[in-house]
XYZ file of C-alpha atoms in Angstrom:
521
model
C -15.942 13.087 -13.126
C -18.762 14.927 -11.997
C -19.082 19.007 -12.179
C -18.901 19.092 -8.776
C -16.679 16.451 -7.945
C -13.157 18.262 -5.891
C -9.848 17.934 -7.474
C -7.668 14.756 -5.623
C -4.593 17.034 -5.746
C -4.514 20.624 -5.364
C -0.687 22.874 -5.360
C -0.544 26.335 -5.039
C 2.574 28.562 -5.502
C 4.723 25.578 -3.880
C 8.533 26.512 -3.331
C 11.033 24.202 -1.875
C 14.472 24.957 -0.994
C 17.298 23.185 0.468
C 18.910 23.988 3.695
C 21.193 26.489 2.155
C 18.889 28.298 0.153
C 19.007 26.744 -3.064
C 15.222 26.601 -4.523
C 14.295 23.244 -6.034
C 11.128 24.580 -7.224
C 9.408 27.864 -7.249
C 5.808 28.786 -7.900
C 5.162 25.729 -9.155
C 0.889 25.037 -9.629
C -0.228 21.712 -10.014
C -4.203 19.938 -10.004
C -5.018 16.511 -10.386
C -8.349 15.845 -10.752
C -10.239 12.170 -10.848
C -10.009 10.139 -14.081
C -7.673 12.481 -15.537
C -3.661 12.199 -16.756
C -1.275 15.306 -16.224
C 1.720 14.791 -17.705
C 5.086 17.108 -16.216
C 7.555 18.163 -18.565
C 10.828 19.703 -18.849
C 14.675 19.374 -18.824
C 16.400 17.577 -16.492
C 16.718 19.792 -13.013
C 13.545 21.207 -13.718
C 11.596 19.854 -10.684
C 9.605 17.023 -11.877
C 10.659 14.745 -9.130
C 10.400 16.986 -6.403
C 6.893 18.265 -7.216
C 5.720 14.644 -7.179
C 7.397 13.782 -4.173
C 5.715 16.788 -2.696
C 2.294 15.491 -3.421
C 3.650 12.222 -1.931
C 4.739 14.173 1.751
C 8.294 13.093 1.071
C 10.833 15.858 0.302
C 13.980 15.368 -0.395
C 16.571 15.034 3.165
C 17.088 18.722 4.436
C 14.455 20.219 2.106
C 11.284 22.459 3.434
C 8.110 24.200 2.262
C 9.420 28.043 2.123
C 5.541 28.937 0.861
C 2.418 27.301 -1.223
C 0.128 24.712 -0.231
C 0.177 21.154 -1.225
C -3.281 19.692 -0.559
C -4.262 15.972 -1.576
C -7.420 14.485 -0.908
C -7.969 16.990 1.998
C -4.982 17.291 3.282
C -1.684 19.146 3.409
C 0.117 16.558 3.019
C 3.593 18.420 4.169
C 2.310 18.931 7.238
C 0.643 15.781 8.193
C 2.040 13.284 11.032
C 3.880 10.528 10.371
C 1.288 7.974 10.888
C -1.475 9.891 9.172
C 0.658 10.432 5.990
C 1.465 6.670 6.067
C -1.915 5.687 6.001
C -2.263 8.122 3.719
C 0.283 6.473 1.624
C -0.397 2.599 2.078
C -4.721 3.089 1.014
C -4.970 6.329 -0.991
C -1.907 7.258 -2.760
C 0.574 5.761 -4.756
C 4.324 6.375 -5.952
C 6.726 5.065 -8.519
C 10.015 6.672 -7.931
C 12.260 7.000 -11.324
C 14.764 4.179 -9.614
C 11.677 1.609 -8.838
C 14.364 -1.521 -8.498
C 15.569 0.179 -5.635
C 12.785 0.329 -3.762
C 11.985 -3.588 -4.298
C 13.128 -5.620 -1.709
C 16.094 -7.673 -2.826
C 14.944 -10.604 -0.623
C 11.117 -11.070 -1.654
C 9.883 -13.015 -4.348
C 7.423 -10.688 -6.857
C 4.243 -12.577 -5.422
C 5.025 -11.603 -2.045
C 6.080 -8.071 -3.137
C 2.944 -7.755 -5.116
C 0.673 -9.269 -2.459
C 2.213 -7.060 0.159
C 0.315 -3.786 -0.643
C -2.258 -5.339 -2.258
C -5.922 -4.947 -1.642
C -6.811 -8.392 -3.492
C -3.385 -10.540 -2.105
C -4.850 -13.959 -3.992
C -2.834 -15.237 -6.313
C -4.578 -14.698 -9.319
C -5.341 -11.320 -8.886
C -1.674 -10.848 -8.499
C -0.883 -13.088 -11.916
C -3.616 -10.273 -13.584
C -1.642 -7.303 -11.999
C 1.169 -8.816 -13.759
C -0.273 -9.431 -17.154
C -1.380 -6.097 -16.757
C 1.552 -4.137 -16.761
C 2.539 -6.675 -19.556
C 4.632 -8.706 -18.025
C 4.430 -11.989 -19.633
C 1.974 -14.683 -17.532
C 3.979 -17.919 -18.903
C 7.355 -16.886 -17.740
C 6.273 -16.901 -14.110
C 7.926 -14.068 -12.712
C 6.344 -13.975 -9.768
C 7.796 -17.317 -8.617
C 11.183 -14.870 -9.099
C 13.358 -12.351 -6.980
C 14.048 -8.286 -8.379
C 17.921 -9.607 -9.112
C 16.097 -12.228 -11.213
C 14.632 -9.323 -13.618
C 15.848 -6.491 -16.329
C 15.384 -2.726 -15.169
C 12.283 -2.845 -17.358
C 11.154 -5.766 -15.685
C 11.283 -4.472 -12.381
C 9.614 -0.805 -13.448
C 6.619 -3.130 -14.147
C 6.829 -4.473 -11.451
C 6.829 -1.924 -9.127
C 4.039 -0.335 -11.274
C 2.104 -3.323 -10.222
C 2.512 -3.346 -6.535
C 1.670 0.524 -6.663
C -2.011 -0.716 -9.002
C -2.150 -3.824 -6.555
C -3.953 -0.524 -3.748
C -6.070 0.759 -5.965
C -5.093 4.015 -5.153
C -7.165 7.101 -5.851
C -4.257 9.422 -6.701
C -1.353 7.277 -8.783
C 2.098 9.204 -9.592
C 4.671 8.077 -11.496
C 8.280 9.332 -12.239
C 9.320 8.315 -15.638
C 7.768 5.379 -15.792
C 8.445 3.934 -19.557
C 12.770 4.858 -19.246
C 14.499 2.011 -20.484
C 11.283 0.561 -22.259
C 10.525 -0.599 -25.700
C 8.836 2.077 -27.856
C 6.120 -0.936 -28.113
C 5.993 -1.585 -24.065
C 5.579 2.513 -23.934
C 2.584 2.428 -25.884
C 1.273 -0.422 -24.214
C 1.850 1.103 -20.889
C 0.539 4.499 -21.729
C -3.011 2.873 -23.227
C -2.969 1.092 -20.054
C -2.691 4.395 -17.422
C -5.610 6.324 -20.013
C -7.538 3.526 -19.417
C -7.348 2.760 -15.884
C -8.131 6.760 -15.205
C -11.256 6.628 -17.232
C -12.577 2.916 -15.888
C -11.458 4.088 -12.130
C -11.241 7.497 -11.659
C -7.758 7.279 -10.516
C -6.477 10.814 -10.722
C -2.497 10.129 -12.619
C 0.461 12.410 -12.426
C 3.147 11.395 -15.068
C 6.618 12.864 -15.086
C 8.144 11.929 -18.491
C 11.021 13.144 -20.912
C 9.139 10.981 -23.866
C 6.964 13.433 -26.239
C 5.529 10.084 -27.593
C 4.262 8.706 -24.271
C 2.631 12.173 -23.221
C 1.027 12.478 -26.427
C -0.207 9.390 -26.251
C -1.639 9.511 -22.789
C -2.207 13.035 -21.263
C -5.248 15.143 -20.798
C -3.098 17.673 -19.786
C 0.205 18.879 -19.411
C 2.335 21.183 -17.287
C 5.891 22.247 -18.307
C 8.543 22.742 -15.692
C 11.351 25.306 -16.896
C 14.687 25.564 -14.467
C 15.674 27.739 -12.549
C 13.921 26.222 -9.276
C 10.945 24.447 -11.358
C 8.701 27.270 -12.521
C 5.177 25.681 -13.977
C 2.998 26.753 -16.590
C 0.449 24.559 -17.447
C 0.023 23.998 -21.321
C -3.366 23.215 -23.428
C -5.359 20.558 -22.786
C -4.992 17.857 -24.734
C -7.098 14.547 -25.896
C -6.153 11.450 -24.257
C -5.037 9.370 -27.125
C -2.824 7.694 -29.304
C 0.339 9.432 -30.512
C -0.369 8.608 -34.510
C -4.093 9.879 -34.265
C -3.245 13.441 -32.135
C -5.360 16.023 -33.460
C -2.847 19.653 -34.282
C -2.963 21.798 -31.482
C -2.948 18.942 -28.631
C -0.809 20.296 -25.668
C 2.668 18.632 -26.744
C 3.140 17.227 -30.416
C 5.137 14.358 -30.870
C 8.336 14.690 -32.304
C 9.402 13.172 -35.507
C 8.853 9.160 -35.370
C 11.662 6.961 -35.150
C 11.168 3.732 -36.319
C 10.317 1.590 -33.345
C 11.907 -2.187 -32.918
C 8.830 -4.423 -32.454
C 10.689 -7.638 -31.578
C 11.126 -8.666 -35.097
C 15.063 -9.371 -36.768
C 16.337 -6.604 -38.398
C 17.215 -9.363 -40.691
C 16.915 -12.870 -41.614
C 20.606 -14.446 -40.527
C 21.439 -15.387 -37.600
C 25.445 -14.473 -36.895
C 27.642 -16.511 -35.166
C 29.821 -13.943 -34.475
C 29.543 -10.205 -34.332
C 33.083 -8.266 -35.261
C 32.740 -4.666 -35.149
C 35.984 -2.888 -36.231
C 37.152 0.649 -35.666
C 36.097 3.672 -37.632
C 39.429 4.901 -40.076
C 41.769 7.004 -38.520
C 45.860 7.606 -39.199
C 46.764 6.156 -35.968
C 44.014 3.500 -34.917
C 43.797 3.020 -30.966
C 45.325 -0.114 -29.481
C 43.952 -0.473 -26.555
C 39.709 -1.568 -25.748
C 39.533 -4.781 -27.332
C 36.965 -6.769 -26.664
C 36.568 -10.466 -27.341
C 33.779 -12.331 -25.958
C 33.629 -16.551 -26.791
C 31.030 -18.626 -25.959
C 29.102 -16.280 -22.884
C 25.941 -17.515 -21.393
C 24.943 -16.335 -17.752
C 21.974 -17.194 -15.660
C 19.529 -15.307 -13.196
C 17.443 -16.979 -10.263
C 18.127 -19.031 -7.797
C 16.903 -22.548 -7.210
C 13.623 -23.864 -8.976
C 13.326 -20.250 -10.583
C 16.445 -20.400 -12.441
C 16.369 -18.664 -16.320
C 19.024 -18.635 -18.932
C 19.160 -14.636 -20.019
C 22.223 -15.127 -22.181
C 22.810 -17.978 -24.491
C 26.294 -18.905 -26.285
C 27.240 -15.011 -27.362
C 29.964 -14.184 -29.075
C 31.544 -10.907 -29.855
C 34.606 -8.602 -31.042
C 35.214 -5.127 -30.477
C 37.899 -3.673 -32.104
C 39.884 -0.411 -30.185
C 37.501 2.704 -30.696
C 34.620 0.753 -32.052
C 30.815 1.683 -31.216
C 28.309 -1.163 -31.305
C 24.534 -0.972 -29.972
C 23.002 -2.914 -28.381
C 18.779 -3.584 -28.853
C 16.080 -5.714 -27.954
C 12.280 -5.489 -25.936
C 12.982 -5.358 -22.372
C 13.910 -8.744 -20.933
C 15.793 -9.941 -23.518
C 19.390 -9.719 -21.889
C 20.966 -6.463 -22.548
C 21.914 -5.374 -19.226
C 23.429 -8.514 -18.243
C 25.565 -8.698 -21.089
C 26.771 -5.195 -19.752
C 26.774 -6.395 -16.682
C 28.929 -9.422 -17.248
C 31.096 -7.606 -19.144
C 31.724 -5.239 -16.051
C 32.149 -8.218 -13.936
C 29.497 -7.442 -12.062
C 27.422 -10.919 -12.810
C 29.613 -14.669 -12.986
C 28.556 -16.138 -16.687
C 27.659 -20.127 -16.420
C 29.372 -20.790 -19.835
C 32.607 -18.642 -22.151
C 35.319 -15.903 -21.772
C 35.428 -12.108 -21.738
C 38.873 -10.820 -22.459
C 40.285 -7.633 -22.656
C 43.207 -6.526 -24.753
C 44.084 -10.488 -25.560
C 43.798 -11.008 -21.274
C 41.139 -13.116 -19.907
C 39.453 -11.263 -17.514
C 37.911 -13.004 -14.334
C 34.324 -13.444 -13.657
C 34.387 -11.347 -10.552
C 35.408 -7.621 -10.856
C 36.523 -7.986 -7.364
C 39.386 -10.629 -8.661
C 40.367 -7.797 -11.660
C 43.751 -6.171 -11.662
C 43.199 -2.201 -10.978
C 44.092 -1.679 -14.038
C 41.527 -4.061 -16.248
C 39.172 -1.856 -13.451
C 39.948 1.287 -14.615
C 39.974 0.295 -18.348
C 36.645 -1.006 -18.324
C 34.052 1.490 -16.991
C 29.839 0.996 -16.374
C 27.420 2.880 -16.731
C 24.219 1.477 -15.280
C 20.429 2.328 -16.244
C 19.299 3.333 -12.633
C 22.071 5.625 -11.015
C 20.313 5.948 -7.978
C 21.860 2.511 -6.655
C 24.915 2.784 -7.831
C 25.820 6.053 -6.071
C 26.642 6.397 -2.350
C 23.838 8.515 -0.554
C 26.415 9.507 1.740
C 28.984 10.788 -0.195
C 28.350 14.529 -1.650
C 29.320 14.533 -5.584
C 32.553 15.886 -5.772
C 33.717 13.049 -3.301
C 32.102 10.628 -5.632
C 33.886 12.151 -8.358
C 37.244 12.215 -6.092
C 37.852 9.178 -5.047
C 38.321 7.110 -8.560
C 40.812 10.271 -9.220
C 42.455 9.309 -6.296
C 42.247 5.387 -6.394
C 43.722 5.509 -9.705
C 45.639 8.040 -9.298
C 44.720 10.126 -12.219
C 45.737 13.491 -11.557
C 47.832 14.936 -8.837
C 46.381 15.420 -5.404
C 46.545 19.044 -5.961
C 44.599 19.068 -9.008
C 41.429 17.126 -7.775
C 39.105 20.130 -7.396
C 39.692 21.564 -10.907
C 39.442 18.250 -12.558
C 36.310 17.354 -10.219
C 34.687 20.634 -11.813
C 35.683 19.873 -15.323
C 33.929 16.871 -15.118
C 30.945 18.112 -13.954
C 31.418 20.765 -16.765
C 31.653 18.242 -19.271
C 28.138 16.706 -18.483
C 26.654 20.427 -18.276
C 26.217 20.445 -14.436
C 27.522 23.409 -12.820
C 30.392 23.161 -10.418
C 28.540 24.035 -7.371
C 26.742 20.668 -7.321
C 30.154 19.099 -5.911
C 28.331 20.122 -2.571
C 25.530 18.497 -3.098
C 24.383 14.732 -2.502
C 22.622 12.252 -4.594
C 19.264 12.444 -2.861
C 19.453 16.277 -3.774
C 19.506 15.876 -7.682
C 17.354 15.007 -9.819
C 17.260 11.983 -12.406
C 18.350 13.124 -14.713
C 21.395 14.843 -12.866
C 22.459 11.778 -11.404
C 22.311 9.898 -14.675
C 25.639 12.866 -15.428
C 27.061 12.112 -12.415
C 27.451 8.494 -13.388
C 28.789 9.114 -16.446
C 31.174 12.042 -15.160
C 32.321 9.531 -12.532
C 32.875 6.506 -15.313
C 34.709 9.203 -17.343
C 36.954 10.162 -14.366
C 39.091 7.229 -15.238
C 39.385 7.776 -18.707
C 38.365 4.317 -19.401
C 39.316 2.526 -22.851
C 35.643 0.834 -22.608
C 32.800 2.234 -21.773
C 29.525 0.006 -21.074
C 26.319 3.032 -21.417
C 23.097 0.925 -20.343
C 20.545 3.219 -21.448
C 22.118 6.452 -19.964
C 20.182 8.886 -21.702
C 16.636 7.884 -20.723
C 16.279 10.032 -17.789
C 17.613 12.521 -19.579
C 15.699 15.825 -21.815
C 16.662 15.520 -25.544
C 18.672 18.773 -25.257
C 21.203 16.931 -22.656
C 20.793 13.230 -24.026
C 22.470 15.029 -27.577
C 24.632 16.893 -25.374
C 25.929 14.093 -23.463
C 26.104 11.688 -26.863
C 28.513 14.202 -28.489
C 30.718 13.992 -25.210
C 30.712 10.356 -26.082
C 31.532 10.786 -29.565
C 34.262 13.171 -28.832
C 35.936 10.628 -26.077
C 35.680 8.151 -29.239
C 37.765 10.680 -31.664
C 40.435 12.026 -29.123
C 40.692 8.851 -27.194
C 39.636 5.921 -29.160
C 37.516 4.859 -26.145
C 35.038 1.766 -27.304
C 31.675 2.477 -27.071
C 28.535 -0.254 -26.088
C 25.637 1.510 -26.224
C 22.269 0.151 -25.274
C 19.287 2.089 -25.992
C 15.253 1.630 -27.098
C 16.356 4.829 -29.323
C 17.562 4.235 -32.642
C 18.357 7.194 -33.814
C 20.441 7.492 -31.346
C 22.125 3.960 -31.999
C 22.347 5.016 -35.837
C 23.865 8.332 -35.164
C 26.316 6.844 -32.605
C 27.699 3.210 -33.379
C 29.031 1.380 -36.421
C 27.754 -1.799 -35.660
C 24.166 -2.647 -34.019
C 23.297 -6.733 -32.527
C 19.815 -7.651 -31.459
C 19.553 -9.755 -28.056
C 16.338 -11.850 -28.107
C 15.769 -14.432 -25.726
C 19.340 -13.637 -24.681
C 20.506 -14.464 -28.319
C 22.042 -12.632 -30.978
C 20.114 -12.970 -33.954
C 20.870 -10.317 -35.717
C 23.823 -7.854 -36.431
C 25.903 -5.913 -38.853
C 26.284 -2.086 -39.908
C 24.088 0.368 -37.833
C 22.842 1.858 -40.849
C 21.866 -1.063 -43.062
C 20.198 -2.597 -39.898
C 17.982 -0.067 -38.609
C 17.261 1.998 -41.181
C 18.209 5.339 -39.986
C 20.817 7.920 -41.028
């Protein structure tokens, strides 16, 4: 970047508020400038998102610019037309929401998805935008459909198809959640580089001290209430391990990172996890899986993701699940839930088969067996407000008493630390990270006897990912609830479960005691 050359993104003083008056940011100061990486920081709630969907001319439904200025590439972007800001959009500026699968068309293979936006639509320079965001050339994924792909799978891609423009401003909300800490890296080098080689000017809205350390020029921290900025020291653009002291945001203590590689050299048949000692061990959450193997794809692009697994979880058992993205975790949850048919086996519960189809599941074996998915976004209805959300299972099942809705509505939200006000408020309204809670709070509504976490603290600021662990633990002490936990984080496996497997390929090849496994205690 030249001396003289303008910033690409320019906010001054920015508040937003919803219709009643609640601020979602306040004050908030942001520049982007050409061939640089700012990376946004702070807890969950803070404002990340909604700053960068301010830059982007897309509030959230109901909110308004109270005061500030939002100015990118020339123009205030909040107050351009509709067809000016989606030219705007489609040449010069790109956005990766922190729920990317949602935003892929269900019905598109990745080619077409890719090629859609694309500046260069031939098909190799869509196979290099793949192998790009490292998604592996030989597997052929863009012969494939979203369904076809993991959440990590599907973050790349949609980190392709916003490259694919060649935008000049590029901004991305959490874009390594639910990634290996060796994809992370990989992805981090990869936005560095492209802002030096192209000048793209890269906003990065991330949880992970690692990834900003590893990538930023600069950082600006976000602290609630209504998303106050200050903008922190400059640091080098560079790789976590060779961060010079003083860079703008240290990395935190390493935690050993799983590359791929067995935790160790047999391969298990089968995986028994018992439950932890206690006087009067839990009898129900049993979980006995024979034989399972499932599929993804549809004709001539059809994959095995899970291959002849076998499991069993004993009442009030925690086991974790790992493995690089890709490799099957989520639709072993998934399964589980009955929310994908296996090819091949049996998943009972409690010594009863249960069908392939949650829709065919008794209420009960409904209730007892609770998901909670990696992207909430999906998974809640837009147009329900939260305390419906949190309602209605209370009702369905019938929990609690008619009467007693509203109190237990606002101790759930109280027991994922979100005040009891946001019962008024919709999904589109919260942030990430806050809807993240509101999936769990609504799994925990039930008071399940399994609980299926797919990666539910990655959204989520380490202050409320420990808060929201211990919740789990707790459930697991007063209520012998069993626990599947998949993360990337391993210290938070080894502080969590008993027992940890590792899926590659859609295999277990490795499992026993959390501890002995991974190495951390």
């Amino acid at each position: 970047m030249t001396p003289a050359e303008p910033p690409s993104v320019e906010v001054a003083d920015l508040e937003i508020r919803l219709p009643e008056g609640l601020p979602l940011l306040s004050g908030a100061t942001l520049t982007l400038s050409p061939g640089r990486v700012v990376a946004l920081t702070g807890p969950s709630g803070a404002g990340k998102t909604t700053l960068l969907r301010a830059v982007a001319g897309a509030l959230p439904a109901g909110a308004c610019r109270t005061a500030g200025r939002v100015t990118v590439l020339g123009h205030d972007v909040l107050a351009l037309g509709e067809r000016d800001l989606r030219l705007l959009r489609r040449r010069r500026l790109a956005y990766v929401g922190q729920d990317p699968g949602s935003g892929l068309n269900p019905r598109m293979k990745i080619r077409r998805l890719i090629a859609e936006t694309a500046v260069d639509r031939g098909r190799r320079a869509v196979r290099d935008l793949l192998t790009q965001v490292r998604l592996p050339a030989e597997e052929r994924l863009e012969l494939r459909r979203p369904g076809a792909l993991s959440g990590g799978q599907q973050r790349r891609v949609a980190l392709a198809r916003a490259l694919a423009r060649r935008p000049d401003v590029l901004l991305l909300d959490e874009p390594t959640a639910g990634l290996d800490p060796e994809l992370r890296d990989e992805i981090a080098d990869l936005l560095c580089e492209l802002a030096v080689r192209t000048g793209v000017a890269v906003a990065v809205a991330s949880h992970d001290p690692a990834l900003v350390s590893r990538c930023a020029h600069d950082v600006v921290a976000l602290q609630p209430p209504a998303g106050t900025a200050r903008r922190l020291v400059p640091a080098a653009c560079m790789p976590a391990s060779s961060a010079a002291p003083g860079t703008a945001y240290p990395p935190e203590t390493p935690v050993p990172a799983y590359t791929g590689v067995p935790l160790a050299a047999e391969t298990p048949d089968l995986v028994s996890v018992a439950a932890p000692p206690a006087s009067a061990p839990p009898s129900r959450g049993r979980i006995t899986v024979r034989n399972l193997s499932a599929e993804v794809g549809g004709r001539g692009a059809q994959r095995t993701v899970l291959r002849d697994v076998d499991l069993d979880l004993a009442p009030g058992s925690a086991i974790g699940v790992v493995g690089v993205s890709g490799s099957g975790k989520t639709t072993l949850v998934r399964v589980l839930a009955g929310l994908h048919p296996p090819s091949t086996g049996t998943v009972a519960l409690d010594g009863a088969s249960l069908h392939r189809s949650h829709r065919r599941r008794t209420r009960e074996q409904r209730r007892a067996l609770q998901l909670v998915p990696q992207n909430p976004l999906g998974a809640l209805n837009p147009a329900r407000t939260v305390g419906a959300t949190l309602a209605r299972p209370l009702t369905l099942h019938s929990v609690v008493p008619a009467g007693q809705v509203p109190a237990r509505v606002a101790e759930l939200l109280d027991a994922v630390d979100l005040p009891a006000d946001f019962a008024g408020r919709y999904p589109h309204q919260l942030s990430g990270g806050q809807r993240q809670r509101v999936s769990i709070a609504r799994a925990l509504a039930v008071r399940p006897d399994v609980l299926l976490c797919d990666e539910v603290t990655s959204a989520l600021d380490a202050g409320t990912a420990a808060s929201i662990m211990d919740l789990l633990s707790r459930l697991r002490g007063d209520h012998g609830v069993t626990l599947v936990l998949i993360s990337h984080d391993l210290s938070l496996i080894a502080a969590h479960t008993d027992m940890t497997i590792v899926l590659r390929h859609g295999r277990v090849v490795d499992g026993g005691p959390t501890v002995r496994r991974i190495g951390v205690g």
